Amino acid sequence: MADSRSSLMPRVGRALIAVAVASALAAAPVASSTPAVAVLPVSGQVVTTAGSDGVVTTAAAFTLTLTPFKSGFANPVFMTSAHDGTGRLFVVEKGGRIKVIRRDGTVLPTPLIDLSARVSKGSEQGLLGLAFHPNFRTNGKFYVDFTNLAGATVINEYRLSPPGSNRVTLPGRRVLTIAQPYANHNGGDIAFGPDGFLYIGMGDGGSAGDPGNRAQSLNTLLGKILRINVNGHTRTRGYLIPSSNPYVGRAGRDEIWSYGLRNPWRFSIDPATGALWIGDVGQNRYEEVDRSLRGIYRVGGRARNYGWRVLEGRHCFIPATGCSRAGKTMPLIEYAHDNPNTSDDNCSVTGGYVYRGNAYPLLRGQYVYGDFCSGRIWTISAGASPLVRPTLRLDTALAISSFGLNGGGELFVLSLDGGIYRVGATP
């Protein structure tokens, strides 16, 4: 980030205002109505147009909707399900707590876990990620990603006993610690793939312009997507290395799955296709969404180089001209910060999900993502070619910190000021 970009992802302007407001409102309940959500008009028929640059714009025949779900959280940055049949949802608050929403909609007054005394409190620091073990129903294990008081990224394992309870067995187990040279660009997202391995999103270590060129170095875990096996450990580390990781037996850190990332704030794995989708926050000019299809492995992205800091989006960064794109994966989606039609600038992409739920058939197969600063939400077909433009669906007043899924694959959007909204689609 450039790197006063604030909370979570980074940047001057509206982001700083949004974070200041969020901090002030953290202890206050959020209004029950959706704040200033304007729905952009979309034709009732599928409309396809081609620009002079050959890029195709396709607007699918639906209108995206947001419905208030829950409010009053303190800087929520993630929500997920344990897929254990209880219907519970778990909301990650940046300050260090995980709140539980029961099936009946009740928010339990006592957090599932409170790590607030252990996490650092910088604008892009805190409790940032949560993932439940694929065998959570039987082993009760879950994993968190946070920055500790020294500013390092920590992956810890905890256990609910029994799994259907809200009782955490302490202390947890340290899985991984990664030192951070600066306080920003911590990534923070973690997710299990269909292969059973844990994927970890790591930013480039911070400052501006990746001064150590860490994202392009295979000798550091920063600026990467990592892939580890948490079902075992060695004498020196709290995890195992999957033998199919691309740099096993070669030059480079064995944990690396993909590299060349600036700050992959939110990534997701499409359960239907295994495609890896990454929202990678840009520097000053361009935001990007990367999509890597599965290939012969169950999750896409193996050994992919997404280009940072050589590239910001599809454009040269260092060097400013004449850079090499050879061997680099270009983003599926790129959008600029400057927008002459509005004073609310784009500045920080928030990666989302391919919708695979059942409640809104019109939305099925669409990747939904947003921008933290402008509050805009776009969709694009999961199977789109790079010559297809996303469709802008909503222009909201939300500080979009994350998207989330419930156990049935239904989609939600979280705002840093404390509100959670259900995402839907109507003709």
PDB file of N, CA and C in Angstrom, residues 210-267:
ATOM      1  N   ASP A 210       7.251  -2.487  -2.472  1.00  0.00           N
ATOM      2  CA  ASP A 210       7.990  -3.715  -2.164  1.00  0.00           C
ATOM      3  C   ASP A 210       9.496  -3.484  -2.238  1.00  0.00           C
ATOM      4  N   PRO A 211      10.066  -2.692  -1.311  1.00  0.00           N
ATOM      5  CA  PRO A 211      11.471  -2.289  -1.415  1.00  0.00           C
ATOM      6  C   PRO A 211      12.455  -3.449  -1.409  1.00  0.00           C
ATOM      7  N   GLY A 212      12.077  -4.580  -0.839  1.00  0.00           N
ATOM      8  CA  GLY A 212      12.972  -5.728  -0.855  1.00  0.00           C
ATOM      9  C   GLY A 212      12.722  -6.672  -2.007  1.00  0.00           C
ATOM     10  N   ASN A 213      11.801  -6.300  -2.910  1.00  0.00           N
ATOM     11  CA  ASN A 213      11.420  -7.171  -4.030  1.00  0.00           C
ATOM     12  C   ASN A 213      11.082  -8.572  -3.533  1.00  0.00           C
ATOM     13  N   ARG A 214      10.383  -8.621  -2.395  1.00  0.00           N
ATOM     14  CA  ARG A 214      10.099  -9.897  -1.749  1.00  0.00           C
ATOM     15  C   ARG A 214       9.086 -10.739  -2.527  1.00  0.00           C
ATOM     16  N   ALA A 215       8.138 -10.063  -3.176  1.00  0.00           N
ATOM     17  CA  ALA A 215       7.094 -10.824  -3.881  1.00  0.00           C
ATOM     18  C   ALA A 215       7.667 -11.668  -5.011  1.00  0.00           C
ATOM     19  N   GLN A 216       8.765 -11.201  -5.633  1.00  0.00           N
ATOM     20  CA  GLN A 216       9.378 -11.944  -6.734  1.00  0.00           C
ATOM     21  C   GLN A 216      10.442 -12.938  -6.258  1.00  0.00           C
ATOM     22  N   SER A 217      10.793 -12.882  -4.983  1.00  0.00           N
ATOM     23  CA  SER A 217      11.816 -13.787  -4.454  1.00  0.00           C
ATOM     24  C   SER A 217      11.198 -15.089  -3.989  1.00  0.00           C
ATOM     25  N   LEU A 218      11.767 -16.193  -4.419  1.00  0.00           N
ATOM     26  CA  LEU A 218      11.307 -17.512  -3.970  1.00  0.00           C
ATOM     27  C   LEU A 218      11.969 -17.948  -2.668  1.00  0.00           C
ATOM     28  N   ASN A 219      12.761 -17.054  -2.074  1.00  0.00           N
ATOM     29  CA  ASN A 219      13.446 -17.377  -0.825  1.00  0.00           C
ATOM     30  C   ASN A 219      12.778 -16.768   0.397  1.00  0.00           C
ATOM     31  N   THR A 220      11.595 -16.164   0.211  1.00  0.00           N
ATOM     32  CA  THR A 220      10.825 -15.625   1.320  1.00  0.00           C
ATOM     33  C   THR A 220       9.372 -16.022   1.153  1.00  0.00           C
ATOM     34  N   LEU A 221       8.652 -16.084   2.278  1.00  0.00           N
ATOM     35  CA  LEU A 221       7.236 -16.462   2.234  1.00  0.00           C
ATOM     36  C   LEU A 221       6.331 -15.254   2.018  1.00  0.00           C
ATOM     37  N   LEU A 222       6.887 -14.065   1.899  1.00  0.00           N
ATOM     38  CA  LEU A 222       6.102 -12.854   1.727  1.00  0.00           C
ATOM     39  C   LEU A 222       5.749 -12.638   0.257  1.00  0.00           C
ATOM     40  N   GLY A 223       4.533 -12.089   0.021  1.00  0.00           N
ATOM     41  CA  GLY A 223       4.070 -11.861  -1.344  1.00  0.00           C
ATOM     42  C   GLY A 223       3.653 -13.138  -2.041  1.00  0.00           C
ATOM     43  N   LYS A 224       3.095 -14.074  -1.288  1.00  0.00           N
ATOM     44  CA  LYS A 224       2.826 -15.410  -1.812  1.00  0.00           C
ATOM     45  C   LYS A 224       1.443 -15.935  -1.419  1.00  0.00           C
ATOM     46  N   ILE A 225       1.027 -16.996  -2.092  1.00  0.00           N
ATOM     47  CA  ILE A 225       0.033 -17.926  -1.563  1.00  0.00           C
ATOM     48  C   ILE A 225       0.819 -19.153  -1.133  1.00  0.00           C
ATOM     49  N   LEU A 226       0.687 -19.531   0.131  1.00  0.00           N
ATOM     50  CA  LEU A 226       1.382 -20.707   0.667  1.00  0.00           C
ATOM     51  C   LEU A 226       0.415 -21.881   0.727  1.00  0.00           C
ATOM     52  N   ARG A 227       0.969 -23.081   0.775  1.00  0.00           N
ATOM     53  CA  ARG A 227       0.161 -24.316   0.847  1.00  0.00           C
ATOM     54  C   ARG A 227       0.867 -25.284   1.788  1.00  0.00           C
ATOM     55  N   ILE A 228       0.206 -25.623   2.902  1.00  0.00           N
ATOM     56  CA  ILE A 228       0.821 -26.495   3.892  1.00  0.00           C
ATOM     57  C   ILE A 228      -0.166 -27.579   4.321  1.00  0.00           C
ATOM     58  N   ASN A 229       0.377 -28.619   4.929  1.00  0.00           N
ATOM     59  CA  ASN A 229      -0.409 -29.726   5.465  1.00  0.00           C
ATOM     60  C   ASN A 229      -0.390 -29.612   6.992  1.00  0.00           C
ATOM     61  N   VAL A 230      -1.544 -29.294   7.584  1.00  0.00           N
ATOM     62  CA  VAL A 230      -1.595 -29.109   9.035  1.00  0.00           C
ATOM     63  C   VAL A 230      -1.805 -30.432   9.775  1.00  0.00           C
ATOM     64  N   ASN A 231      -1.931 -31.536   9.053  1.00  0.00           N
ATOM     65  CA  ASN A 231      -2.194 -32.836   9.676  1.00  0.00           C
ATOM     66  C   ASN A 231      -0.902 -33.549  10.040  1.00  0.00           C
ATOM     67  N   GLY A 232      -0.011 -32.826  10.663  1.00  0.00           N
ATOM     68  CA  GLY A 232       1.265 -33.398  11.075  1.00  0.00           C
ATOM     69  C   GLY A 232       2.263 -32.291  11.290  1.00  0.00           C
ATOM     70  N   HIS A 233       3.418 -32.637  11.825  1.00  0.00           N
ATOM     71  CA  HIS A 233       4.455 -31.649  12.071  1.00  0.00           C
ATOM     72  C   HIS A 233       5.793 -32.358  12.155  1.00  0.00           C
ATOM     73  N   THR A 234       6.866 -31.589  12.146  1.00  0.00           N
ATOM     74  CA  THR A 234       8.209 -32.125  12.300  1.00  0.00           C
ATOM     75  C   THR A 234       8.805 -31.575  13.586  1.00  0.00           C
ATOM     76  N   ARG A 235      10.056 -31.874  13.844  1.00  0.00           N
ATOM     77  CA  ARG A 235      10.713 -31.345  15.044  1.00  0.00           C
ATOM     78  C   ARG A 235      10.902 -29.834  14.978  1.00  0.00           C
ATOM     79  N   THR A 236      10.990 -29.300  13.781  1.00  0.00           N
ATOM     80  CA  THR A 236      11.327 -27.888  13.627  1.00  0.00           C
ATOM     81  C   THR A 236      10.170 -27.022  13.138  1.00  0.00           C
ATOM     82  N   ARG A 237       9.070 -27.609  12.708  1.00  0.00           N
ATOM     83  CA  ARG A 237       7.952 -26.792  12.248  1.00  0.00           C
ATOM     84  C   ARG A 237       6.636 -27.486  12.548  1.00  0.00           C
ATOM     85  N   GLY A 238       5.588 -26.681  12.656  1.00  0.00           N
ATOM     86  CA  GLY A 238       4.289 -27.197  13.075  1.00  0.00           C
ATOM     87  C   GLY A 238       3.404 -27.657  11.956  1.00  0.00           C
ATOM     88  N   TYR A 239       3.971 -28.055  10.840  1.00  0.00           N
ATOM     89  CA  TYR A 239       3.204 -28.491   9.676  1.00  0.00           C
ATOM     90  C   TYR A 239       4.091 -29.356   8.794  1.00  0.00           C
ATOM     91  N   LEU A 240       3.486 -29.957   7.793  1.00  0.00           N
ATOM     92  CA  LEU A 240       4.204 -30.740   6.789  1.00  0.00           C
ATOM     93  C   LEU A 240       4.112 -30.027   5.443  1.00  0.00           C
ATOM     94  N   ILE A 241       4.991 -30.394   4.532  1.00  0.00           N
ATOM     95  CA  ILE A 241       5.002 -29.818   3.186  1.00  0.00           C
ATOM     96  C   ILE A 241       4.376 -30.814   2.215  1.00  0.00           C
ATOM     97  N   PRO A 242       3.324 -30.442   1.497  1.00  0.00           N
ATOM     98  CA  PRO A 242       2.788 -31.333   0.466  1.00  0.00           C
ATOM     99  C   PRO A 242       3.848 -31.591  -0.609  1.00  0.00           C
ATOM    100  N   SER A 243       4.028 -32.826  -0.968  1.00  0.00           N
ATOM    101  CA  SER A 243       5.085 -33.172  -1.926  1.00  0.00           C
ATOM    102  C   SER A 243       4.837 -32.588  -3.307  1.00  0.00           C
ATOM    103  N   SER A 244       3.588 -32.226  -3.603  1.00  0.00           N
ATOM    104  CA  SER A 244       3.270 -31.666  -4.917  1.00  0.00           C
ATOM    105  C   SER A 244       3.441 -30.153  -4.982  1.00  0.00           C
ATOM    106  N   ASN A 245       3.884 -29.522  -3.898  1.00  0.00           N
ATOM    107  CA  ASN A 245       4.191 -28.096  -3.975  1.00  0.00           C
ATOM    108  C   ASN A 245       5.287 -27.863  -5.010  1.00  0.00           C
ATOM    109  N   PRO A 246       5.231 -26.759  -5.751  1.00  0.00           N
ATOM    110  CA  PRO A 246       6.078 -26.631  -6.938  1.00  0.00           C
ATOM    111  C   PRO A 246       7.568 -26.510  -6.693  1.00  0.00           C
ATOM    112  N   TYR A 247       7.983 -26.081  -5.500  1.00  0.00           N
ATOM    113  CA  TYR A 247       9.409 -25.859  -5.290  1.00  0.00           C
ATOM    114  C   TYR A 247      10.047 -26.898  -4.381  1.00  0.00           C
ATOM    115  N   VAL A 248       9.321 -27.958  -4.120  1.00  0.00           N
ATOM    116  CA  VAL A 248       9.905 -29.065  -3.373  1.00  0.00           C
ATOM    117  C   VAL A 248      10.996 -29.717  -4.236  1.00  0.00           C
ATOM    118  N   GLY A 249      12.196 -29.798  -3.689  1.00  0.00           N
ATOM    119  CA  GLY A 249      13.314 -30.375  -4.429  1.00  0.00           C
ATOM    120  C   GLY A 249      13.933 -29.427  -5.433  1.00  0.00           C
ATOM    121  N   ARG A 250      13.487 -28.169  -5.429  1.00  0.00           N
ATOM    122  CA  ARG A 250      14.025 -27.157  -6.335  1.00  0.00           C
ATOM    123  C   ARG A 250      14.388 -25.920  -5.526  1.00  0.00           C
ATOM    124  N   ALA A 251      15.019 -24.952  -6.187  1.00  0.00           N
ATOM    125  CA  ALA A 251      15.333 -23.698  -5.513  1.00  0.00           C
ATOM    126  C   ALA A 251      14.036 -22.975  -5.167  1.00  0.00           C
ATOM    127  N   GLY A 252      13.937 -22.487  -3.941  1.00  0.00           N
ATOM    128  CA  GLY A 252      12.723 -21.803  -3.499  1.00  0.00           C
ATOM    129  C   GLY A 252      12.164 -22.445  -2.245  1.00  0.00           C
ATOM    130  N   ARG A 253      11.393 -21.680  -1.479  1.00  0.00           N
ATOM    131  CA  ARG A 253      10.783 -22.185  -0.255  1.00  0.00           C
ATOM    132  C   ARG A 253       9.710 -23.219  -0.594  1.00  0.00           C
ATOM    133  N   ASP A 254       9.756 -24.324   0.138  1.00  0.00           N
ATOM    134  CA  ASP A 254       8.856 -25.439  -0.163  1.00  0.00           C
ATOM    135  C   ASP A 254       7.392 -25.107   0.075  1.00  0.00           C
ATOM    136  N   GLU A 255       7.121 -24.121   0.938  1.00  0.00           N
ATOM    137  CA  GLU A 255       5.734 -23.787   1.264  1.00  0.00           C
ATOM    138  C   GLU A 255       5.017 -23.024   0.149  1.00  0.00           C
ATOM    139  N   ILE A 256       5.763 -22.474  -0.807  1.00  0.00           N
ATOM    140  CA  ILE A 256       5.178 -21.579  -1.804  1.00  0.00           C
ATOM    141  C   ILE A 256       4.321 -22.344  -2.810  1.00  0.00           C
ATOM    142  N   TRP A 257       3.118 -21.809  -3.061  1.00  0.00           N
ATOM    143  CA  TRP A 257       2.229 -22.312  -4.113  1.00  0.00           C
ATOM    144  C   TRP A 257       2.201 -21.334  -5.292  1.00  0.00           C
ATOM    145  N   SER A 258       2.027 -20.041  -5.009  1.00  0.00           N
ATOM    146  CA  SER A 258       2.029 -18.981  -6.026  1.00  0.00           C
ATOM    147  C   SER A 258       2.824 -17.804  -5.484  1.00  0.00           C
ATOM    148  N   TYR A 259       3.257 -16.906  -6.390  1.00  0.00           N
ATOM    149  CA  TYR A 259       4.026 -15.750  -5.924  1.00  0.00           C
ATOM    150  C   TYR A 259       3.738 -14.520  -6.789  1.00  0.00           C
ATOM    151  N   GLY A 260       4.439 -13.417  -6.482  1.00  0.00           N
ATOM    152  CA  GLY A 260       4.239 -12.185  -7.228  1.00  0.00           C
ATOM    153  C   GLY A 260       2.995 -11.430  -6.822  1.00  0.00           C
ATOM    154  N   LEU A 261       2.668 -11.431  -5.505  1.00  0.00           N
ATOM    155  CA  LEU A 261       1.469 -10.767  -4.998  1.00  0.00           C
ATOM    156  C   LEU A 261       1.850  -9.616  -4.078  1.00  0.00           C
ATOM    157  N   ARG A 262       1.056  -8.560  -4.121  1.00  0.00           N
ATOM    158  CA  ARG A 262       1.320  -7.394  -3.289  1.00  0.00           C
ATOM    159  C   ARG A 262       0.632  -7.502  -1.937  1.00  0.00           C
ATOM    160  N   ASN A 263      -0.676  -7.670  -1.944  1.00  0.00           N
ATOM    161  CA  ASN A 263      -1.418  -7.859  -0.702  1.00  0.00           C
ATOM    162  C   ASN A 263      -2.728  -8.590  -1.007  1.00  0.00           C
ATOM    163  N   PRO A 264      -2.688  -9.919  -1.052  1.00  0.00           N
ATOM    164  CA  PRO A 264      -3.896 -10.690  -1.373  1.00  0.00           C
ATOM    165  C   PRO A 264      -4.852 -10.700  -0.185  1.00  0.00           C
ATOM    166  N   TRP A 265      -5.578  -9.586  -0.028  1.00  0.00           N
ATOM    167  CA  TRP A 265      -6.412  -9.419   1.159  1.00  0.00           C
ATOM    168  C   TRP A 265      -7.456 -10.519   1.267  1.00  0.00           C
ATOM    169  N   ARG A 266      -8.129 -10.847   0.167  1.00  0.00           N
ATOM    170  CA  ARG A 266      -9.092 -11.948   0.202  1.00  0.00           C
ATOM    171  C   ARG A 266      -8.964 -12.799  -1.055  1.00  0.00           C
ATOM    172  N   PHE A 267      -8.839 -14.121  -0.857  1.00  0.00           N
ATOM    173  CA  PHE A 267      -8.832 -15.056  -1.978  1.00  0.00           C
ATOM    174  C   PHE A 267      -9.856 -16.142  -1.704  1.00  0.00           C
TER     175      PHE A 267
END
